[in-house]
Short mmCIF file of N, CA and C in Angstrom, two decimals:
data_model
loop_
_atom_site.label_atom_id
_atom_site.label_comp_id
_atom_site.label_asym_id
_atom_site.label_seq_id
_atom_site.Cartn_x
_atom_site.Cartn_y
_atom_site.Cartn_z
N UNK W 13 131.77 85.41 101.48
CA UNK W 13 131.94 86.27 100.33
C UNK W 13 133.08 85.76 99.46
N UNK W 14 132.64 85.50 98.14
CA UNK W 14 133.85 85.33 97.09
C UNK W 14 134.99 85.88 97.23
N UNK W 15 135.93 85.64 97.02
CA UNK W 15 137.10 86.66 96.82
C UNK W 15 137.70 86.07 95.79
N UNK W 16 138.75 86.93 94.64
CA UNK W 16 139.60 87.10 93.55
C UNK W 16 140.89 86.32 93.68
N UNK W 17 141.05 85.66 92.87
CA UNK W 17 142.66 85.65 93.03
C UNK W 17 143.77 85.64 92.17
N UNK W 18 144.70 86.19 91.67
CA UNK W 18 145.42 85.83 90.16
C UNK W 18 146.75 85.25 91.10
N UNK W 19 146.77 84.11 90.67
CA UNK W 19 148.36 83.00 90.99
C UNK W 19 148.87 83.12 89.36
N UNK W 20 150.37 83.24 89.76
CA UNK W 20 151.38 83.40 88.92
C UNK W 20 151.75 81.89 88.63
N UNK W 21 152.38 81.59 87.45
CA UNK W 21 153.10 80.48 87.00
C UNK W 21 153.21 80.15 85.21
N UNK W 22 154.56 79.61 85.25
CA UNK W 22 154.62 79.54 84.05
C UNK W 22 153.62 78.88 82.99
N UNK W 23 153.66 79.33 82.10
CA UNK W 23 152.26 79.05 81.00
C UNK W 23 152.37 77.30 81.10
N UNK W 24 153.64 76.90 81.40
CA UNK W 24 153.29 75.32 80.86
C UNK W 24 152.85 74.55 81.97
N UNK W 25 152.70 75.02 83.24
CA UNK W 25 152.57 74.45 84.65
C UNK W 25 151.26 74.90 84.98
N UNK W 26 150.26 76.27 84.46
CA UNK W 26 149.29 76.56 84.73
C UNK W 26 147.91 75.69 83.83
N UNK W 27 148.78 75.37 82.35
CA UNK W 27 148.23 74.78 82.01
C UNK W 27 148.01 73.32 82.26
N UNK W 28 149.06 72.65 82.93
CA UNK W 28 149.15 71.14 83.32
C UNK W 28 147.87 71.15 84.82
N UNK W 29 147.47 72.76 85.01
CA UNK W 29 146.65 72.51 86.37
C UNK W 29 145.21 72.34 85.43
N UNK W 30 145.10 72.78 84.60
CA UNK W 30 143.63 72.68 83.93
C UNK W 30 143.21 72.10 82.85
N UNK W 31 144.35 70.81 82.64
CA UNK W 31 143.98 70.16 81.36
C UNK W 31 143.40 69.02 81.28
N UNK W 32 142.13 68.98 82.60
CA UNK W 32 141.43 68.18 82.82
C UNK W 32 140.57 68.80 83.54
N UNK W 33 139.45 69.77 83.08
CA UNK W 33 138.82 71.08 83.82
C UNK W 33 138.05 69.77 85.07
N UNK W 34 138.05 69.01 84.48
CA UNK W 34 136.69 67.75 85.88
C UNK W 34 137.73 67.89 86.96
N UNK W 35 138.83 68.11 87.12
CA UNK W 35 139.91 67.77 87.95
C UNK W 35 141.29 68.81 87.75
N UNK W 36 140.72 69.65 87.70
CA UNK W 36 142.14 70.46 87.91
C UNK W 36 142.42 71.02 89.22
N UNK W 37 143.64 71.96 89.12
CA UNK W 37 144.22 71.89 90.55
C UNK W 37 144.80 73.38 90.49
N UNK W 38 145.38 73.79 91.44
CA UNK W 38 146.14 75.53 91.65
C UNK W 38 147.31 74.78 92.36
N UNK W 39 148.72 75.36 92.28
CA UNK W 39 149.36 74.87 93.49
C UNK W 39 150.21 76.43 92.77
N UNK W 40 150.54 77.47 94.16
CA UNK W 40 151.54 78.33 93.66
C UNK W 40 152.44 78.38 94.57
N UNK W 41 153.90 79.19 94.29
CA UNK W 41 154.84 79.37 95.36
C UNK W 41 155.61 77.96 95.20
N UNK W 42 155.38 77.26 94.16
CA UNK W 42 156.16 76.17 93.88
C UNK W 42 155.75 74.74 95.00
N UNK W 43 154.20 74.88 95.30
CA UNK W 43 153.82 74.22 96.20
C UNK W 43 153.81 74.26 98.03
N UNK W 44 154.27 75.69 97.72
CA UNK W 44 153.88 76.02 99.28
C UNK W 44 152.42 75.99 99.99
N UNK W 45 152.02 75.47 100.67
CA UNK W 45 150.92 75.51 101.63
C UNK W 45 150.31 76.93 102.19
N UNK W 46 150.92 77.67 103.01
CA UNK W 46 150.42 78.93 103.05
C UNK W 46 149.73 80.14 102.13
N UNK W 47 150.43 80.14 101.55
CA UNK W 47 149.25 80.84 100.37
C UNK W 47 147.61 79.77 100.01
N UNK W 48 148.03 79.03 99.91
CA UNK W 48 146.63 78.17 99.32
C UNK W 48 145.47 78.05 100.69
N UNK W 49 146.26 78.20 102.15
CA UNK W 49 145.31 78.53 102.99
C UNK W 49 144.56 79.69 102.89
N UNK W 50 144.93 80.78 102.27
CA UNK W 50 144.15 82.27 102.07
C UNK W 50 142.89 82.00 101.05
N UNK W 51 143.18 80.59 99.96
CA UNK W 51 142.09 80.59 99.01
C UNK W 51 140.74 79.86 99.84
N UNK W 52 139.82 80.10 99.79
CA UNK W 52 138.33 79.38 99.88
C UNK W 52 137.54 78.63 98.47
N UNK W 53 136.88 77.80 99.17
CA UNK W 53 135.91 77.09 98.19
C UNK W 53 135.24 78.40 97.77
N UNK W 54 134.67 78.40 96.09
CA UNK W 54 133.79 79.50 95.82
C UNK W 54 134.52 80.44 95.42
N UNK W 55 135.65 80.45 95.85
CA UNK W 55 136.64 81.59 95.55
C UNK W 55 137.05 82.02 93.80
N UNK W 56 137.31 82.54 93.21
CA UNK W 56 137.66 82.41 91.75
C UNK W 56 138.95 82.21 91.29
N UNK W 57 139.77 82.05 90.17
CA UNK W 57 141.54 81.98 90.21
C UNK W 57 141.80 82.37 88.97
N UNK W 58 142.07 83.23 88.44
CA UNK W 58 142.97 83.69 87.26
C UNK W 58 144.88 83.04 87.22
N UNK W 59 144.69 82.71 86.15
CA UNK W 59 146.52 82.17 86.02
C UNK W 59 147.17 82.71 85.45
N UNK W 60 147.94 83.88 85.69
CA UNK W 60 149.17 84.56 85.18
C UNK W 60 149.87 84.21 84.60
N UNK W 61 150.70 84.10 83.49
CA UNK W 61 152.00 83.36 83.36
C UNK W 61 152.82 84.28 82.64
N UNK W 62 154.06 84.57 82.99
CA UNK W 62 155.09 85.81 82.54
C UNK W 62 156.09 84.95 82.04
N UNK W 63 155.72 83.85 81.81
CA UNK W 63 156.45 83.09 80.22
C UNK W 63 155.97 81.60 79.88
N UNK W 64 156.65 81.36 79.25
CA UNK W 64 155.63 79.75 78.80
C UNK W 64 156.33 78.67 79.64
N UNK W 65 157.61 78.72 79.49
CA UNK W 65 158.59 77.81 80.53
C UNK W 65 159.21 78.30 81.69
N UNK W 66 159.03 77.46 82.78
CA UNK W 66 159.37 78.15 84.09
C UNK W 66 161.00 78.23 84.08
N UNK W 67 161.29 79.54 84.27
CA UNK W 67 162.43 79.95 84.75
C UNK W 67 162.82 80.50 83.26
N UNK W 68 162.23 80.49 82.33
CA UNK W 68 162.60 81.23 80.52
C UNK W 68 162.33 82.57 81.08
N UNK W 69 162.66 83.68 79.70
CA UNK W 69 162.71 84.91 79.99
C UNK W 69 162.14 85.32 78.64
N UNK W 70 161.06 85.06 78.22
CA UNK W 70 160.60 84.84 77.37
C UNK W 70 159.02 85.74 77.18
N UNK W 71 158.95 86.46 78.14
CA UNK W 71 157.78 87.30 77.99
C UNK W 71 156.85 86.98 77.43
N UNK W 72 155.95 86.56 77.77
CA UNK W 72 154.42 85.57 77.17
C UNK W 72 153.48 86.48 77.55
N UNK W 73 153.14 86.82 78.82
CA UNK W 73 152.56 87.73 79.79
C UNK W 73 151.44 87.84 79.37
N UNK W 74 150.77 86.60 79.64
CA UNK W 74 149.17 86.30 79.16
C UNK W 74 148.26 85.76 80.46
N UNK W 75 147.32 85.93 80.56
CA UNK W 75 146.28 85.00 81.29
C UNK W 75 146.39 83.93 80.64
N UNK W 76 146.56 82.20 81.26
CA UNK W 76 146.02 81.24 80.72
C UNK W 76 145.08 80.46 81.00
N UNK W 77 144.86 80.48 82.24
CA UNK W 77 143.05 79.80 82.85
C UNK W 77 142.60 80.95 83.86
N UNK W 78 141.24 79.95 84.15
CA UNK W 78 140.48 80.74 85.06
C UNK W 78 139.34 79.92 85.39
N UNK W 79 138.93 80.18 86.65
CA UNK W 79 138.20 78.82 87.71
C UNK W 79 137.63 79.31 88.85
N UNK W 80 136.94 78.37 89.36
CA UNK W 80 136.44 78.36 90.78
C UNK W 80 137.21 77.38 91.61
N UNK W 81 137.56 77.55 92.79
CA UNK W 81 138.23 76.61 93.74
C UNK W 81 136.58 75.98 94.28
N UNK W 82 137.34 74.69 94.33
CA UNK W 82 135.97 73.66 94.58
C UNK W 82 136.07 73.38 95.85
N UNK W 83 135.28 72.77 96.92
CA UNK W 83 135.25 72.52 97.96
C UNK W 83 136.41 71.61 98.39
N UNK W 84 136.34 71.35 99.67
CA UNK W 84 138.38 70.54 100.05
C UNK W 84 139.07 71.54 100.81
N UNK W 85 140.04 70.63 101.21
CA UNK W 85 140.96 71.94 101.76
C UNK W 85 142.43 72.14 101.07
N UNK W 86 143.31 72.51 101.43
CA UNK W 86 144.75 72.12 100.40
C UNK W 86 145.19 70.77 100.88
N UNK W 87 145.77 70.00 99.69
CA UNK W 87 146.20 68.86 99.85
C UNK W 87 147.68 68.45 99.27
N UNK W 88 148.46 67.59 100.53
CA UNK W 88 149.51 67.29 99.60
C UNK W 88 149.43 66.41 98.34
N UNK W 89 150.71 66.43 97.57
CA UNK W 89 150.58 65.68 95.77
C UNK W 89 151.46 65.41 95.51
N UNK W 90 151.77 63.48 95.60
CA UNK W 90 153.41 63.34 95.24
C UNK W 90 153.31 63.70 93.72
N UNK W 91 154.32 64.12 93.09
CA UNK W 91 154.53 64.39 91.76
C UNK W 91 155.95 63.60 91.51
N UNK W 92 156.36 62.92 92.11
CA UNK W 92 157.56 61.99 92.14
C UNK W 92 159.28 62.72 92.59
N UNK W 93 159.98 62.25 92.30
CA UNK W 93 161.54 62.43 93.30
C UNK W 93 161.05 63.63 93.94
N UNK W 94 160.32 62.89 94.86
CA UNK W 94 160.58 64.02 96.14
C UNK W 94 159.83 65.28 96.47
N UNK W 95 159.30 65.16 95.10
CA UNK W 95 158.89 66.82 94.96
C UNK W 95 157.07 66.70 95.87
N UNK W 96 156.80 67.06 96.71
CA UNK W 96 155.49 67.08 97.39
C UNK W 96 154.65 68.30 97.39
N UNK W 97 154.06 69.26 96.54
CA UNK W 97 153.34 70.13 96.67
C UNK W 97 152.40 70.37 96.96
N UNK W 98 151.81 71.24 97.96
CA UNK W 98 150.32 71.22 98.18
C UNK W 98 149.44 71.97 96.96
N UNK W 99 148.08 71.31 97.08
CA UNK W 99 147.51 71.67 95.42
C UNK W 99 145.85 71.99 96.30
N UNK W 100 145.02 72.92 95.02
CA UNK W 100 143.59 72.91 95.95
C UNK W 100 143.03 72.37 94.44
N UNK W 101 141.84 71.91 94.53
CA UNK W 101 141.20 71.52 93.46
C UNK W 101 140.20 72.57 93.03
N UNK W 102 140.47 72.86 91.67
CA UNK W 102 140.00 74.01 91.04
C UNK W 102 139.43 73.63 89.46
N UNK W 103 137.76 74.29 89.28
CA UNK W 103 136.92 73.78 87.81
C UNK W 103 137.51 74.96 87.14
N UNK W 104 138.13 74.68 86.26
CA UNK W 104 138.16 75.44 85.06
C UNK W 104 137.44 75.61 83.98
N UNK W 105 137.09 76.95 83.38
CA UNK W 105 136.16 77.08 82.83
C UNK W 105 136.41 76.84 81.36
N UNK W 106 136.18 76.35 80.48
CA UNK W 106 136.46 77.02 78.73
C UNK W 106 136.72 78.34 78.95
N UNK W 107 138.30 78.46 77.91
CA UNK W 107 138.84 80.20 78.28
C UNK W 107 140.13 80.33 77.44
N UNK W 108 139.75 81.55 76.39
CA UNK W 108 141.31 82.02 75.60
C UNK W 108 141.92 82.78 76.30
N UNK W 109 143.28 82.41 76.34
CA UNK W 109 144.52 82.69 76.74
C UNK W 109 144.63 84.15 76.20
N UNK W 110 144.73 84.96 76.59
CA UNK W 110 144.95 86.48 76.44
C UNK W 110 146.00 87.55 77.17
N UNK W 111 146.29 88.33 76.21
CA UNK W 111 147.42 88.95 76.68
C UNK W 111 147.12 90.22 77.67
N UNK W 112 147.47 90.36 79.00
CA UNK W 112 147.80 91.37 80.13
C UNK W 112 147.67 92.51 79.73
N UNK W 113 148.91 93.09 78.35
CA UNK W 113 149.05 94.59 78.23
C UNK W 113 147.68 95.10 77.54
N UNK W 114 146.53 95.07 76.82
CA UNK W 114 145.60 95.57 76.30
C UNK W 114 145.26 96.22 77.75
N UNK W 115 145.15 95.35 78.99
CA UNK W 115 144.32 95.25 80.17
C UNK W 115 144.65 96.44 81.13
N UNK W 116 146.05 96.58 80.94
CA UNK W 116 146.86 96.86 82.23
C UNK W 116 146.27 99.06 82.36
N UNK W 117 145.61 99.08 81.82
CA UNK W 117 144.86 100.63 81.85
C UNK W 117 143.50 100.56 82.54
N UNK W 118 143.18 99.21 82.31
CA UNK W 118 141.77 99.61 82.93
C UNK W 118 141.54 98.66 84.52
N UNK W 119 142.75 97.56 84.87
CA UNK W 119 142.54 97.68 85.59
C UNK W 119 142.70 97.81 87.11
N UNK W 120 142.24 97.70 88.31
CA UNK W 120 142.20 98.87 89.42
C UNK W 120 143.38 98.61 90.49
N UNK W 121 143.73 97.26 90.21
CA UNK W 121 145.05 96.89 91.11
C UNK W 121 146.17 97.40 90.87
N UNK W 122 146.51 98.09 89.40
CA UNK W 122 147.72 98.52 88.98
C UNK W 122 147.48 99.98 89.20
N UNK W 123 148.45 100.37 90.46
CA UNK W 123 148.58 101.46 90.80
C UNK W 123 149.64 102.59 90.51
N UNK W 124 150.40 101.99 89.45
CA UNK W 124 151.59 102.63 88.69
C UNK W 124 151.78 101.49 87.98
N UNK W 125 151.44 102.31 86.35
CA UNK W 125 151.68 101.52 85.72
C UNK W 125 153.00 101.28 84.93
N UNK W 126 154.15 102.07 85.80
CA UNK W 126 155.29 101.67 85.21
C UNK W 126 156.00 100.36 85.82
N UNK W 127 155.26 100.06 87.22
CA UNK W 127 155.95 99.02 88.01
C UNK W 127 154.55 98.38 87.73
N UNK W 128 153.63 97.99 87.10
CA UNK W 128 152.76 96.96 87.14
C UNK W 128 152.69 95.51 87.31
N UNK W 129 153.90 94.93 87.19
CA UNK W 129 154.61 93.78 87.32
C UNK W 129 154.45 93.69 88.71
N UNK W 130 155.04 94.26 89.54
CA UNK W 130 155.50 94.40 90.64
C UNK W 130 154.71 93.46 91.99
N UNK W 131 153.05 93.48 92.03
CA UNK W 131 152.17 92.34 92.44
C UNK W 131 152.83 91.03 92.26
N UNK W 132 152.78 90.51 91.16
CA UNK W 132 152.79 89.12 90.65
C UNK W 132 154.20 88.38 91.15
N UNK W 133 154.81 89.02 91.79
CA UNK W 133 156.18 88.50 92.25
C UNK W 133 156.10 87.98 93.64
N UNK W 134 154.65 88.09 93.94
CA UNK W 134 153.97 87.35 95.56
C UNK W 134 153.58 85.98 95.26
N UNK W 135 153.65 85.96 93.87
CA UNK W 135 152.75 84.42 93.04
C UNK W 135 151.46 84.33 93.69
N UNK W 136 150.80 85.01 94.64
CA UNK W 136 149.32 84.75 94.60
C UNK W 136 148.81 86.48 95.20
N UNK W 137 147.75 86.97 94.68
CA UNK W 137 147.24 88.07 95.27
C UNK W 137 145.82 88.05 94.84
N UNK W 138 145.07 88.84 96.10
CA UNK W 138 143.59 89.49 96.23
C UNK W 138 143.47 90.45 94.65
N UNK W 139 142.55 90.08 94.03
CA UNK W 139 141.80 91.80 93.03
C UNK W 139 140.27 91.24 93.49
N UNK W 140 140.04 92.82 92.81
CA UNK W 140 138.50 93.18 93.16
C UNK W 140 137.76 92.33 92.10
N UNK W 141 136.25 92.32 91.89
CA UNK W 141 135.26 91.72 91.01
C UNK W 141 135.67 92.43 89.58
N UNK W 142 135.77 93.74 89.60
CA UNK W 142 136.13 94.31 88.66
C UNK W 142 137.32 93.70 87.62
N UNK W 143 138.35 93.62 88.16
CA UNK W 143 139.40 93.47 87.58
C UNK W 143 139.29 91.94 87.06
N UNK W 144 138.56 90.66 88.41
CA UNK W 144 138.35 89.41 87.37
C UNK W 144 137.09 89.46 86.29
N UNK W 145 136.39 90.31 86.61
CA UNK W 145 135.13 90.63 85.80
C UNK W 145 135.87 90.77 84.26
N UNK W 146 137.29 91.85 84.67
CA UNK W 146 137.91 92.15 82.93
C UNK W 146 138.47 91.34 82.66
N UNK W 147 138.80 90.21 83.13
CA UNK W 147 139.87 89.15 82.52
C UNK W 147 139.11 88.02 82.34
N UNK W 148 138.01 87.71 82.98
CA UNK W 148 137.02 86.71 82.61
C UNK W 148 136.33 87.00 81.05
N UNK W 149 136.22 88.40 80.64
CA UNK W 149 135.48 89.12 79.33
C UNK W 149 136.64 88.38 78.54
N UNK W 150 137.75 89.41 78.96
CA UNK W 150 138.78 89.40 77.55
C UNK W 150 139.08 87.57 77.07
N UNK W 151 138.81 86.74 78.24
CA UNK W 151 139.37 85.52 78.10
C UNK W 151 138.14 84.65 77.02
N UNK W 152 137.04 85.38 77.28
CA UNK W 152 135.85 85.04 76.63
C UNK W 152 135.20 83.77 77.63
N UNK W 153 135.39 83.64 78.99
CA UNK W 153 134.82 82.18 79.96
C UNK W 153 133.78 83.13 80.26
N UNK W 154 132.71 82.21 80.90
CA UNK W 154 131.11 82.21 81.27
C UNK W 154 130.89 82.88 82.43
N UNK W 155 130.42 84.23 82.02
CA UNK W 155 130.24 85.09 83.40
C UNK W 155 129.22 84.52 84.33
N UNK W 156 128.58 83.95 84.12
CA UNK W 156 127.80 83.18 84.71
C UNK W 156 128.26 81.87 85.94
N UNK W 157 128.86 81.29 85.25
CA UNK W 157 129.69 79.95 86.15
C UNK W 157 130.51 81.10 86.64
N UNK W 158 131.11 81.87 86.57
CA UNK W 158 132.23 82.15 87.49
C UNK W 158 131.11 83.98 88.59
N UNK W 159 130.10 83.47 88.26
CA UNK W 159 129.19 84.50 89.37
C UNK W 159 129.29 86.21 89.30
N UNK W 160 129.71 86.36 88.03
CA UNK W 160 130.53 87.86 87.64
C UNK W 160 129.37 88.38 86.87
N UNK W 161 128.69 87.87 86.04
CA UNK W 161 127.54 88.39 85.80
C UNK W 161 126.94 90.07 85.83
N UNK W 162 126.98 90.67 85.02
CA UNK W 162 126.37 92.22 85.86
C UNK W 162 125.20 92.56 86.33
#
């Protein structure tokens, strides 16, 4: 069974995972391994980003991709001095970047919406079909490739 996932990261790092949809990648938690074991092939990925530059304070608080994790398992990725992150390989679909707050009423993970933030500080979490069903619409990507379809 499919399952959901929205990973957090800054707008300019989520986008460096999908700017080659033949070959893009997820890595969250700053390249930790454990989280990326919870994702499956088939699985779907929404990309959060709560600013454009990592570590800015700059409130962006948009969706910027969205994908299927492709078959593989997590893999390490030198990215040079040192830095080794594990990454899963993920198709990204054609998809506008759209902003969170229109969203944050309708959907079902935000259980107070004064702390709605409050999820995304795990950098990776479970939602239902529903909730990627609304962010796949608003983003305008292919309900179809991503199996959301009604």
């Amino acid at each position: 069974m499919r399952k959901n996932w929205i990973a957090v990261a800054s707008a300019q790092h989520a986008r460096w995972g999908c700017e080659k949809p033949d070959s893009g990648y997820m890595q969250v938690g700053h390249g930790k391994l454990a989280p990326l074991k919870r994702v499956a092939p088939g699985d779907r990925v929404a990309y959060y980003s709560r600013t454009i530059t990592f570590g800015a304070k700059d409130n962006f608080q948009r969706f910027v991709s969205i994908g299927v994790v492709q078959e593989g398992v997590p893999y390490a990725f030198d990215m040079g001095g040192g830095f080794v992150p594990y990454r899963r390989d993920v198709a990204y679909l054609t998809a506008q970047e759209v902003s969170i707050l229109p969203l944050l009423d309708q959907f079902e993970f935000v259980e107070d919406r004064q702390r709605w933030g409050y999820k995304f500080r795990f950098g990776l979490f479970e939602v239902n079909d529903h909730d990627m069903r609304l962010i796949a619409q608003a983003m305008l990507a292919d309900l179809g490739r991503l199996a959301l379809a009604a």
